[in-house]
CSV table of C-alpha atoms and ligand atoms in Angstrom, one decimal:
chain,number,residue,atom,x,y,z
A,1,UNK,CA,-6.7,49.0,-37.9
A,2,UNK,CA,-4.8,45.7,-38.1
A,3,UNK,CA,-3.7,46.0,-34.6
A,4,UNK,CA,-7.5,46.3,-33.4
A,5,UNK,CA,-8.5,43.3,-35.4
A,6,UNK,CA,-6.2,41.2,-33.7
A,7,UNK,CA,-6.6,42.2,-30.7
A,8,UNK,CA,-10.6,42.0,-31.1
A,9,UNK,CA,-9.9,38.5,-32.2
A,10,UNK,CA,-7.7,37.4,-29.3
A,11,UNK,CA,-10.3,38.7,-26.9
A,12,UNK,CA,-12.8,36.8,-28.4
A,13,UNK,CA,-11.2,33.8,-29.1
A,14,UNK,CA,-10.1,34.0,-24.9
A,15,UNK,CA,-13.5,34.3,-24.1
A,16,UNK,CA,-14.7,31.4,-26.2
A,17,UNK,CA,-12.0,29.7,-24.4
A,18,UNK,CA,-13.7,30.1,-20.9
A,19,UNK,CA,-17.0,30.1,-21.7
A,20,UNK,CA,-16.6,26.5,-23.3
A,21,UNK,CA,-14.3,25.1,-20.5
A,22,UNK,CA,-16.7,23.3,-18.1
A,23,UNK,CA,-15.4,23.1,-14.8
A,24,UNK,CA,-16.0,19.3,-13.1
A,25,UNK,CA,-16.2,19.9,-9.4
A,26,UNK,CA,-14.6,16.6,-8.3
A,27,UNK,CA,-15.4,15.5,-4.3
A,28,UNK,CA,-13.8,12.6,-2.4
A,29,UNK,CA,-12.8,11.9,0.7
A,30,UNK,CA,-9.4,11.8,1.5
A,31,UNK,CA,-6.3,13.5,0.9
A,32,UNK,CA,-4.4,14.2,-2.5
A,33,UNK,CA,-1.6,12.0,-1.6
A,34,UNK,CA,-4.3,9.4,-1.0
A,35,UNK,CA,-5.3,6.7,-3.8
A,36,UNK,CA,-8.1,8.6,-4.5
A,37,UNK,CA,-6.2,11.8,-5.1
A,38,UNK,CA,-3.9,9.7,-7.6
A,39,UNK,CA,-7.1,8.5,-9.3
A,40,UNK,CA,-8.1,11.8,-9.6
A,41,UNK,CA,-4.9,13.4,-10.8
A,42,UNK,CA,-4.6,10.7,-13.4
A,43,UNK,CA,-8.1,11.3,-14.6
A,44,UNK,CA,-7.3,14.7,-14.9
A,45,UNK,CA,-4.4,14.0,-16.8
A,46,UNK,CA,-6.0,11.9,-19.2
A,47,UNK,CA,-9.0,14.3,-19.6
A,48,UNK,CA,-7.0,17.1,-20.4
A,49,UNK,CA,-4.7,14.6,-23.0
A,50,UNK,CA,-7.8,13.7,-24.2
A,51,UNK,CA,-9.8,17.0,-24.8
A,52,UNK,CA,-7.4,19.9,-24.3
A,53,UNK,CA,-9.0,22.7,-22.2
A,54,UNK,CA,-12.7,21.6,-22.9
A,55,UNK,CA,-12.6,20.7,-19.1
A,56,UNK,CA,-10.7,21.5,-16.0
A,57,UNK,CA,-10.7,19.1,-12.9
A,58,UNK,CA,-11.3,21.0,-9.6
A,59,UNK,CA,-10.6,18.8,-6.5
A,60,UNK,CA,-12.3,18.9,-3.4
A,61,UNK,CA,-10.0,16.0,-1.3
A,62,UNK,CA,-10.5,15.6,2.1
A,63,UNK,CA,-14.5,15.7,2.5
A,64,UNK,CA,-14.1,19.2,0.9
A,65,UNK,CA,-17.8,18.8,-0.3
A,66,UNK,CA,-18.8,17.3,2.6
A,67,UNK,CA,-19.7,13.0,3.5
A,68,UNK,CA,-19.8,10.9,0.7
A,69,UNK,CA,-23.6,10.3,0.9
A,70,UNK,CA,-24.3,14.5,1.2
A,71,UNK,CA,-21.5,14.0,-2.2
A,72,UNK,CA,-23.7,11.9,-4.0
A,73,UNK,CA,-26.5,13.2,-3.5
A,74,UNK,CA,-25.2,16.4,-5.1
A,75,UNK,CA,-24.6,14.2,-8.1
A,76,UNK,CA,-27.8,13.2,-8.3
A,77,UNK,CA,-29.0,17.4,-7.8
A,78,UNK,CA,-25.9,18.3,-10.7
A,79,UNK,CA,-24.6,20.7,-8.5
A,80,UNK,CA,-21.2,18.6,-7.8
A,81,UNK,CA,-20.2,16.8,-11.0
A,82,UNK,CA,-17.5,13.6,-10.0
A,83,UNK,CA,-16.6,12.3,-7.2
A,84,UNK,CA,-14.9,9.2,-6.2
A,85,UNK,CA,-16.4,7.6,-3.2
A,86,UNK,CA,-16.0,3.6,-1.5
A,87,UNK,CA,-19.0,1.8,-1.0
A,88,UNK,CA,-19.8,2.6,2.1
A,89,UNK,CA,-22.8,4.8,1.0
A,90,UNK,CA,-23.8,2.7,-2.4
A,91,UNK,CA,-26.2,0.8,-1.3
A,92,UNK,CA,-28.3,3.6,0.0
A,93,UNK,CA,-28.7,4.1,-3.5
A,94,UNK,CA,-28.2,0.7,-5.4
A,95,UNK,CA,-29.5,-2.1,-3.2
A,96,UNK,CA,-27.6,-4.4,-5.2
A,97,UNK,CA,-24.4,-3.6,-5.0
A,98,UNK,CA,-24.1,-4.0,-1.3
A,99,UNK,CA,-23.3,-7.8,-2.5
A,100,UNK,CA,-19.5,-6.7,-3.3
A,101,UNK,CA,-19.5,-5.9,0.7
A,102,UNK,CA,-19.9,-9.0,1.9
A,103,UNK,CA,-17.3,-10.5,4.4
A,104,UNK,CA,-15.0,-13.0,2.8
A,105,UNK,CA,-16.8,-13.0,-0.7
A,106,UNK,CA,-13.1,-12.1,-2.7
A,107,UNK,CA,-10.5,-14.5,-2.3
A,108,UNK,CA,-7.7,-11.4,-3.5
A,109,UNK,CA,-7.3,-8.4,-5.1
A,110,UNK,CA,-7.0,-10.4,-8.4
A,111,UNK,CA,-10.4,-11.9,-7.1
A,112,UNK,CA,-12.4,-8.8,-7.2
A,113,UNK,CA,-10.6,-6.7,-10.2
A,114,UNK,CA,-11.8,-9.6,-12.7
A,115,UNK,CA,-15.2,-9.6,-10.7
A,116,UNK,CA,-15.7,-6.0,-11.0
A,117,UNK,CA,-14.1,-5.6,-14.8
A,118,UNK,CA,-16.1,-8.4,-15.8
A,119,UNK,CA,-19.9,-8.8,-17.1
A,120,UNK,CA,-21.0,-9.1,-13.1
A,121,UNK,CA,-19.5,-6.2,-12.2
A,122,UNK,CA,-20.1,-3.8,-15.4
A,123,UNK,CA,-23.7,-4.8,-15.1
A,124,UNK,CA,-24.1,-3.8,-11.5
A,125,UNK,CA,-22.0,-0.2,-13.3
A,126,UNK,CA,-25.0,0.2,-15.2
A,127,UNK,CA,-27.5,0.1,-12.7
A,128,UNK,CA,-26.3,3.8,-11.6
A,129,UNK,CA,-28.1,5.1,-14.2
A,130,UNK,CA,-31.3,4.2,-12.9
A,131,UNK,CA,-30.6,6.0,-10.0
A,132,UNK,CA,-30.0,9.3,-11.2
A,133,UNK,CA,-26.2,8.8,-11.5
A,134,UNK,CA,-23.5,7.6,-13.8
A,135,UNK,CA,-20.9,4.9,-12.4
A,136,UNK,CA,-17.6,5.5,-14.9
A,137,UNK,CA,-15.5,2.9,-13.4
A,138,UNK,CA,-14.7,1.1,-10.6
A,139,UNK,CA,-11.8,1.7,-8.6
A,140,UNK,CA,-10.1,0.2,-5.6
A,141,UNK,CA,-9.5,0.8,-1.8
A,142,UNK,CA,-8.1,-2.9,-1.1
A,143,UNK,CA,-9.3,-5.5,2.0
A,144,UNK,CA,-10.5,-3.5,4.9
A,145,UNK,CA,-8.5,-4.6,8.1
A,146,UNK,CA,-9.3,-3.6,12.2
A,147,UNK,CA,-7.6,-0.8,14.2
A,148,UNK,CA,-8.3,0.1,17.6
A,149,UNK,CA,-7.2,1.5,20.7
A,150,UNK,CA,-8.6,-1.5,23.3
A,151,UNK,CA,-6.2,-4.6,22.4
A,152,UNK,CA,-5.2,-6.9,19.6
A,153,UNK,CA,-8.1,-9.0,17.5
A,154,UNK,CA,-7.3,-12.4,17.0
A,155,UNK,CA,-10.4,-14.1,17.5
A,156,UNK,CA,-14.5,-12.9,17.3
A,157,UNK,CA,-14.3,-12.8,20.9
A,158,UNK,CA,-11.5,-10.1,21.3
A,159,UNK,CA,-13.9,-7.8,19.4
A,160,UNK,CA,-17.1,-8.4,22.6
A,161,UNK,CA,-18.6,-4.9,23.0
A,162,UNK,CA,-15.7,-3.3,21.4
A,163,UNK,CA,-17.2,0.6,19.9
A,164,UNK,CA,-16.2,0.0,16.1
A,165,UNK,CA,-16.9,2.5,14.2
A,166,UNK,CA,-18.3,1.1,10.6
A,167,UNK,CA,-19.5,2.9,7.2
A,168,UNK,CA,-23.2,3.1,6.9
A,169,UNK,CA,-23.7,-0.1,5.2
A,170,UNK,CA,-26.3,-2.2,6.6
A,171,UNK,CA,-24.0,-5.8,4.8
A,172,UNK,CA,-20.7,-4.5,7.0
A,173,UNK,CA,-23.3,-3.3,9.8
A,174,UNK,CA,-24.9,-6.9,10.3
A,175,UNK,CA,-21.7,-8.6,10.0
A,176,UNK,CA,-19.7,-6.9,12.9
A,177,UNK,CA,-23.2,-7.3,14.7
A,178,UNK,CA,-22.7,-11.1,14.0
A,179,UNK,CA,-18.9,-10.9,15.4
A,180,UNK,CA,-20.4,-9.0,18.8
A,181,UNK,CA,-19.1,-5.9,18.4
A,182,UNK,CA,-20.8,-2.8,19.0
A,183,UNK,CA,-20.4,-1.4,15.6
A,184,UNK,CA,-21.7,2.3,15.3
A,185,UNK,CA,-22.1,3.9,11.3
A,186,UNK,CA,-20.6,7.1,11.6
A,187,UNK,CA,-19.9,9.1,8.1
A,188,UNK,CA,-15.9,9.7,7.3
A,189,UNK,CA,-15.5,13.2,8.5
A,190,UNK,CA,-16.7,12.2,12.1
A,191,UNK,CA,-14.5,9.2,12.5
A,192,UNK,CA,-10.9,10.6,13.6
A,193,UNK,CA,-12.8,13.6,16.2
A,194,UNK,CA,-14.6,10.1,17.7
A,195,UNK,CA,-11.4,8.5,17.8
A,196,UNK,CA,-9.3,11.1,19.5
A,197,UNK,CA,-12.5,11.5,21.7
A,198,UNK,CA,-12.8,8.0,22.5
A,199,UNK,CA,-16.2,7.5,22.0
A,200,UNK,CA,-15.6,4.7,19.8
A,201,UNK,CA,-12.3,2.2,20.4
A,202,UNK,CA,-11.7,1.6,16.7
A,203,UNK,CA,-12.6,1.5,13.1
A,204,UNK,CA,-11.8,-0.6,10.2
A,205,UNK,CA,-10.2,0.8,6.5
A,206,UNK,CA,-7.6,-1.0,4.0
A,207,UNK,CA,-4.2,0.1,4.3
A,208,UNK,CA,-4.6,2.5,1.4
A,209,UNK,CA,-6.7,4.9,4.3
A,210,UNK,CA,-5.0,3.7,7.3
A,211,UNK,CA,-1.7,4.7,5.6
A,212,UNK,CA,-2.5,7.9,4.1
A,213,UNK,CA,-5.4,9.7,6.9
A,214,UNK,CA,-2.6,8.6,9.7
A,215,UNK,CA,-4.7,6.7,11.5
A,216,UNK,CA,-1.5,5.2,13.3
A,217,UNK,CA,-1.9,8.8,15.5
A,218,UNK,CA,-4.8,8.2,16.6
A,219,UNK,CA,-5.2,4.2,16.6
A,220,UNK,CA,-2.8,2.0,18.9
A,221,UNK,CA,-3.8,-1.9,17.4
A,222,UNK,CA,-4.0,-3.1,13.9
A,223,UNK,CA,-5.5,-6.6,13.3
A,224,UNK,CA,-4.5,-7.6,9.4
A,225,UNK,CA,-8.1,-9.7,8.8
A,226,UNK,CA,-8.4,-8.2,5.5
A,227,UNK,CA,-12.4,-9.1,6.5
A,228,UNK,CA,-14.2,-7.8,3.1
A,229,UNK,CA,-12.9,-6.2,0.1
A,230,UNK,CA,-13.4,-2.5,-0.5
A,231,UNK,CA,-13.9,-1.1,-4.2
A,232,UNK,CA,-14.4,2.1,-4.9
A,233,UNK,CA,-15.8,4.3,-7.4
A,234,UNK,CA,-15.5,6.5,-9.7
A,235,UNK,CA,-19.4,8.2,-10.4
A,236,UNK,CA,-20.6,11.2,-12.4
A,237,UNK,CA,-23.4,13.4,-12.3
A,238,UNK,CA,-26.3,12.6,-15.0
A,239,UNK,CA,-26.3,16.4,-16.0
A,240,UNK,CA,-22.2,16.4,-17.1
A,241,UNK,CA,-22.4,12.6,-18.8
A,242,UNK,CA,-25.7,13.6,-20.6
A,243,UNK,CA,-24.1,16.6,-22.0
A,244,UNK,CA,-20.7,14.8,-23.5
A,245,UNK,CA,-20.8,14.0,-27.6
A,246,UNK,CA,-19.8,10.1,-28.7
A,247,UNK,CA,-16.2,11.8,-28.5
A,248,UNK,CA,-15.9,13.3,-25.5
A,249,UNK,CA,-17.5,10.2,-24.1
A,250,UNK,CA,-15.1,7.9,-25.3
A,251,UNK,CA,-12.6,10.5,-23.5
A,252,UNK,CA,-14.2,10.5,-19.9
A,253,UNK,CA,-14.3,6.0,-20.6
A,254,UNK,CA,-10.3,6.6,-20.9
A,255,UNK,CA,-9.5,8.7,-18.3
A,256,UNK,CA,-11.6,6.7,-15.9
A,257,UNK,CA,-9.4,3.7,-16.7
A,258,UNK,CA,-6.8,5.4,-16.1
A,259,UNK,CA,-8.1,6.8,-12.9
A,260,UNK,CA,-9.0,2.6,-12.0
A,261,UNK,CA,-5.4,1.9,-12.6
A,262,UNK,CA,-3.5,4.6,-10.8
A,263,UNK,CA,-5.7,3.3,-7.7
A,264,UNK,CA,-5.2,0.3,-8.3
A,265,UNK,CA,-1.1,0.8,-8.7
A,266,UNK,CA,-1.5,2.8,-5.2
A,267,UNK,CA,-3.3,-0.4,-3.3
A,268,UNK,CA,-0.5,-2.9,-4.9
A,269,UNK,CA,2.6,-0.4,-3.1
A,270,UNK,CA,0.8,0.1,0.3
A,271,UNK,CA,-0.5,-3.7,0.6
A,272,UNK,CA,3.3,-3.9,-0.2
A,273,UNK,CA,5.0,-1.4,2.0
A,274,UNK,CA,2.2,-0.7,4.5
A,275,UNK,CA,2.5,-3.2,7.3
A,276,UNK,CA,6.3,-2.2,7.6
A,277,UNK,CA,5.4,1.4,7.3
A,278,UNK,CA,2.8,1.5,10.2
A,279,UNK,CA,4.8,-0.6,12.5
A,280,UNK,CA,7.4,2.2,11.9
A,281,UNK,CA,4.8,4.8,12.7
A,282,UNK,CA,4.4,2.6,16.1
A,283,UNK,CA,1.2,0.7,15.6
A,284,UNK,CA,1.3,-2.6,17.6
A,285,UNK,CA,0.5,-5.4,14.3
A,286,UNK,CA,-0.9,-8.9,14.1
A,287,UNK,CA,-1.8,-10.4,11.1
A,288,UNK,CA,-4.3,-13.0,11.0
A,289,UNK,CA,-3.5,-16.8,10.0
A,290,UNK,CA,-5.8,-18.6,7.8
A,291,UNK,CA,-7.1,-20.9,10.4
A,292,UNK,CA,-7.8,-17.3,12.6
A,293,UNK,CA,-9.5,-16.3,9.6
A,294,UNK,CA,-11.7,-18.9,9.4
A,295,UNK,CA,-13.1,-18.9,12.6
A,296,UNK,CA,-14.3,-15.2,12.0
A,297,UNK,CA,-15.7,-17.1,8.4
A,298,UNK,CA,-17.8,-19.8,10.7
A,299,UNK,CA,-18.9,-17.0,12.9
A,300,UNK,CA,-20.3,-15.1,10.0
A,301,UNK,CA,-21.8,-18.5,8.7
A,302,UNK,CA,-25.5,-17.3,9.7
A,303,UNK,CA,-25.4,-13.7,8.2
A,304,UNK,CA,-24.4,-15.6,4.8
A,305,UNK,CA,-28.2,-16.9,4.5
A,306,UNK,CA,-29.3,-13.6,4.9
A,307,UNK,CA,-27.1,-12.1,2.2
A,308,UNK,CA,-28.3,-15.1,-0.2
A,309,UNK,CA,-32.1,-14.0,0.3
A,310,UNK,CA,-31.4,-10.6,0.0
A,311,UNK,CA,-28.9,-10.5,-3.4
A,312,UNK,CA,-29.3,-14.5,-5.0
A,313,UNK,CA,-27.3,-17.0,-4.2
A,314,UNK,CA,-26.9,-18.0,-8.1
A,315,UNK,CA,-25.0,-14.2,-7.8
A,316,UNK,CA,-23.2,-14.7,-5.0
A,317,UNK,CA,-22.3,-18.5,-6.3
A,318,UNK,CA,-20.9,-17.2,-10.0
A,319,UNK,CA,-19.2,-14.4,-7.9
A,320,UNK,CA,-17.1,-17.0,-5.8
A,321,UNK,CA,-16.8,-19.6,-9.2
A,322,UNK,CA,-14.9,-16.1,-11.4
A,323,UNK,CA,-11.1,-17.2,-11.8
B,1,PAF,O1,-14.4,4.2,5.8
B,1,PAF,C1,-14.9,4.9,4.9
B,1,PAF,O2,-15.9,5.6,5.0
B,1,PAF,C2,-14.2,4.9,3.5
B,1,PAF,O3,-13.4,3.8,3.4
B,1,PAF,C3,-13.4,6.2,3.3
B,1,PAF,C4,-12.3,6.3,4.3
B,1,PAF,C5,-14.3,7.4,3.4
B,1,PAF,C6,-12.8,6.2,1.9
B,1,PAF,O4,-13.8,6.2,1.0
């Protein structure tokens, strides 16, 4: 009799167990080895030191899901519940935020982190929730640079007619229009099939992606230009962050700082180590003087009125003034 009570108990208090363990479908882009798979292993981590077994992380790396854009939407439908995505796509979905993208806005990575974990950048968090998402945290991909298979960039005019293949941002779009490139926005999982292809020369990601999707084996030239700082972030779906007590709230806040700093850490080692580590792999490398810079800055000059009219230019001014 005793025996059958504990064993009724056990199988109840197992089945409790899975019926209240949610299971957060988690999409992103690259690989687990990637500095999105660190923040998503460290949000994991955190969750789960957090909250026990109330939730279990299941990745999908590698465009498991699918684009980042199909990803997000799927937020917004509550059938995938976190992902971690650039911001390629954002601005399809919060105009506003396509201000981060502009060229040459952040000076450095210290630049952008106190942007983005300040009042400008927590504000611009918020407006996710007006568009059927929830924006946790931003994290960090680092200052996009060229790659491409035609010949060094150096100047604007190394990059006439050159294919480029750019996320589908119309702010990054106009810009390497501006440069005269022949930039085509192509969504992630298409880029390395166009590259080994050819039918685009080249492409442009921060070191975290070139390093980590191997982009050395498929790309011959990399132009350090470090062009226009890439955040990244980490988003839920409405449906999981609605559902979460005071608590468990305070819980999902922690582990996405934790998931900020782990990608974060990752950017600091590869803008480190990277350079060395792709000339290694055999990619041809020149990085980009100041005074080289600049001339792509001058060149970009007209777009800049543009971006005021479209986002402020008291927004874009306190951006540049933030120490
Ligand atoms: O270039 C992009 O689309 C993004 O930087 C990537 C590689 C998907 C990471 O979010």
């Amino acid at each position: 009799m005793t025996r059958l009570f504990f064993c009724t108990a056990s199988v109840l208090a197992f089945s409790t167990a899975i019926a209240t363990a949610a299971e957060i479908k988690m999409g992103y882009a690259l690989a687990e080895d990637s500095h999105y798979g660190a923040g998503a292993r460290a949000f994991e981590e955190t969750l789960r030191a957090e909250l026990g077994d109330a939730f279990t992380v299941r990745h999908f790396p590698s465009s498991g899901l699918g684009g980042e854009r199909e990803v997000i939407e799927g937020l917004q439908l509550g059938t995938v519940e976190a992902t971690i995505a650039s911001s390629g796509t954002l601005s399809n979905f919060v105009p506003e935020v396509g201000v981060f993208d502009i060229p040459f806005l952040f000076r450095d990575l210290h630049h952008a982190r106190t942007v983005l974990d300040g009042p400008i950048g927590q504000e611009m968090l918020a407006k996710f929730d007006g568009a059927g998402l929830h924006g946790l945290v931003w994290g960090e991909q680092g200052f996009r640079h060229i790659t491409n298979n035609r010949n060094p960039v150096a100047a604007p005019g190394d990059m006439a007619g050159l294919k480029i293949r750019t996320m589908e941002n119309p702010v990054h779009l106009r810009a390497f229009e501006a440069l005269g490139a022949a930039p085509t926005p192509m969504a992630w999982p298409e880029v390395i099939p166009a590259l080994e292809q050819g039918a685009i020369d080249g492409q442009e990601n921060p070191l975290s992606v070139i390093v980590s999707a191997n982009l050395n084996e498929v790309q011959k030239y990399l132009s350090v230009d470090g062009h226009v700082y890439s955040s990244a972030i980490l988003l839920l779906s409405p449906k999981l962050w609605n559902s979460l007590d005071d608590a468990q709230k305070e819980a999902f806040q922690k582990a996405g700082a934790a998931a900020a700093a782990a990608m974060r850490g990752y950017v600091d080692t590869v803008e480190a180590d990277g350079i060395e580590e792709l000339r290694n792999r055999g990619m041809e490398v020149n990085i980009l003087t100041p005074e080289e810079k600049l001339v792509f800055q001058e060149q970009l000059a007209a777009t800049y009125e543009g971006y005021q009219a479209q986002f402020g230019k008291e927004l874009m001014d306190s951006i540049i003034a933030t120490q």
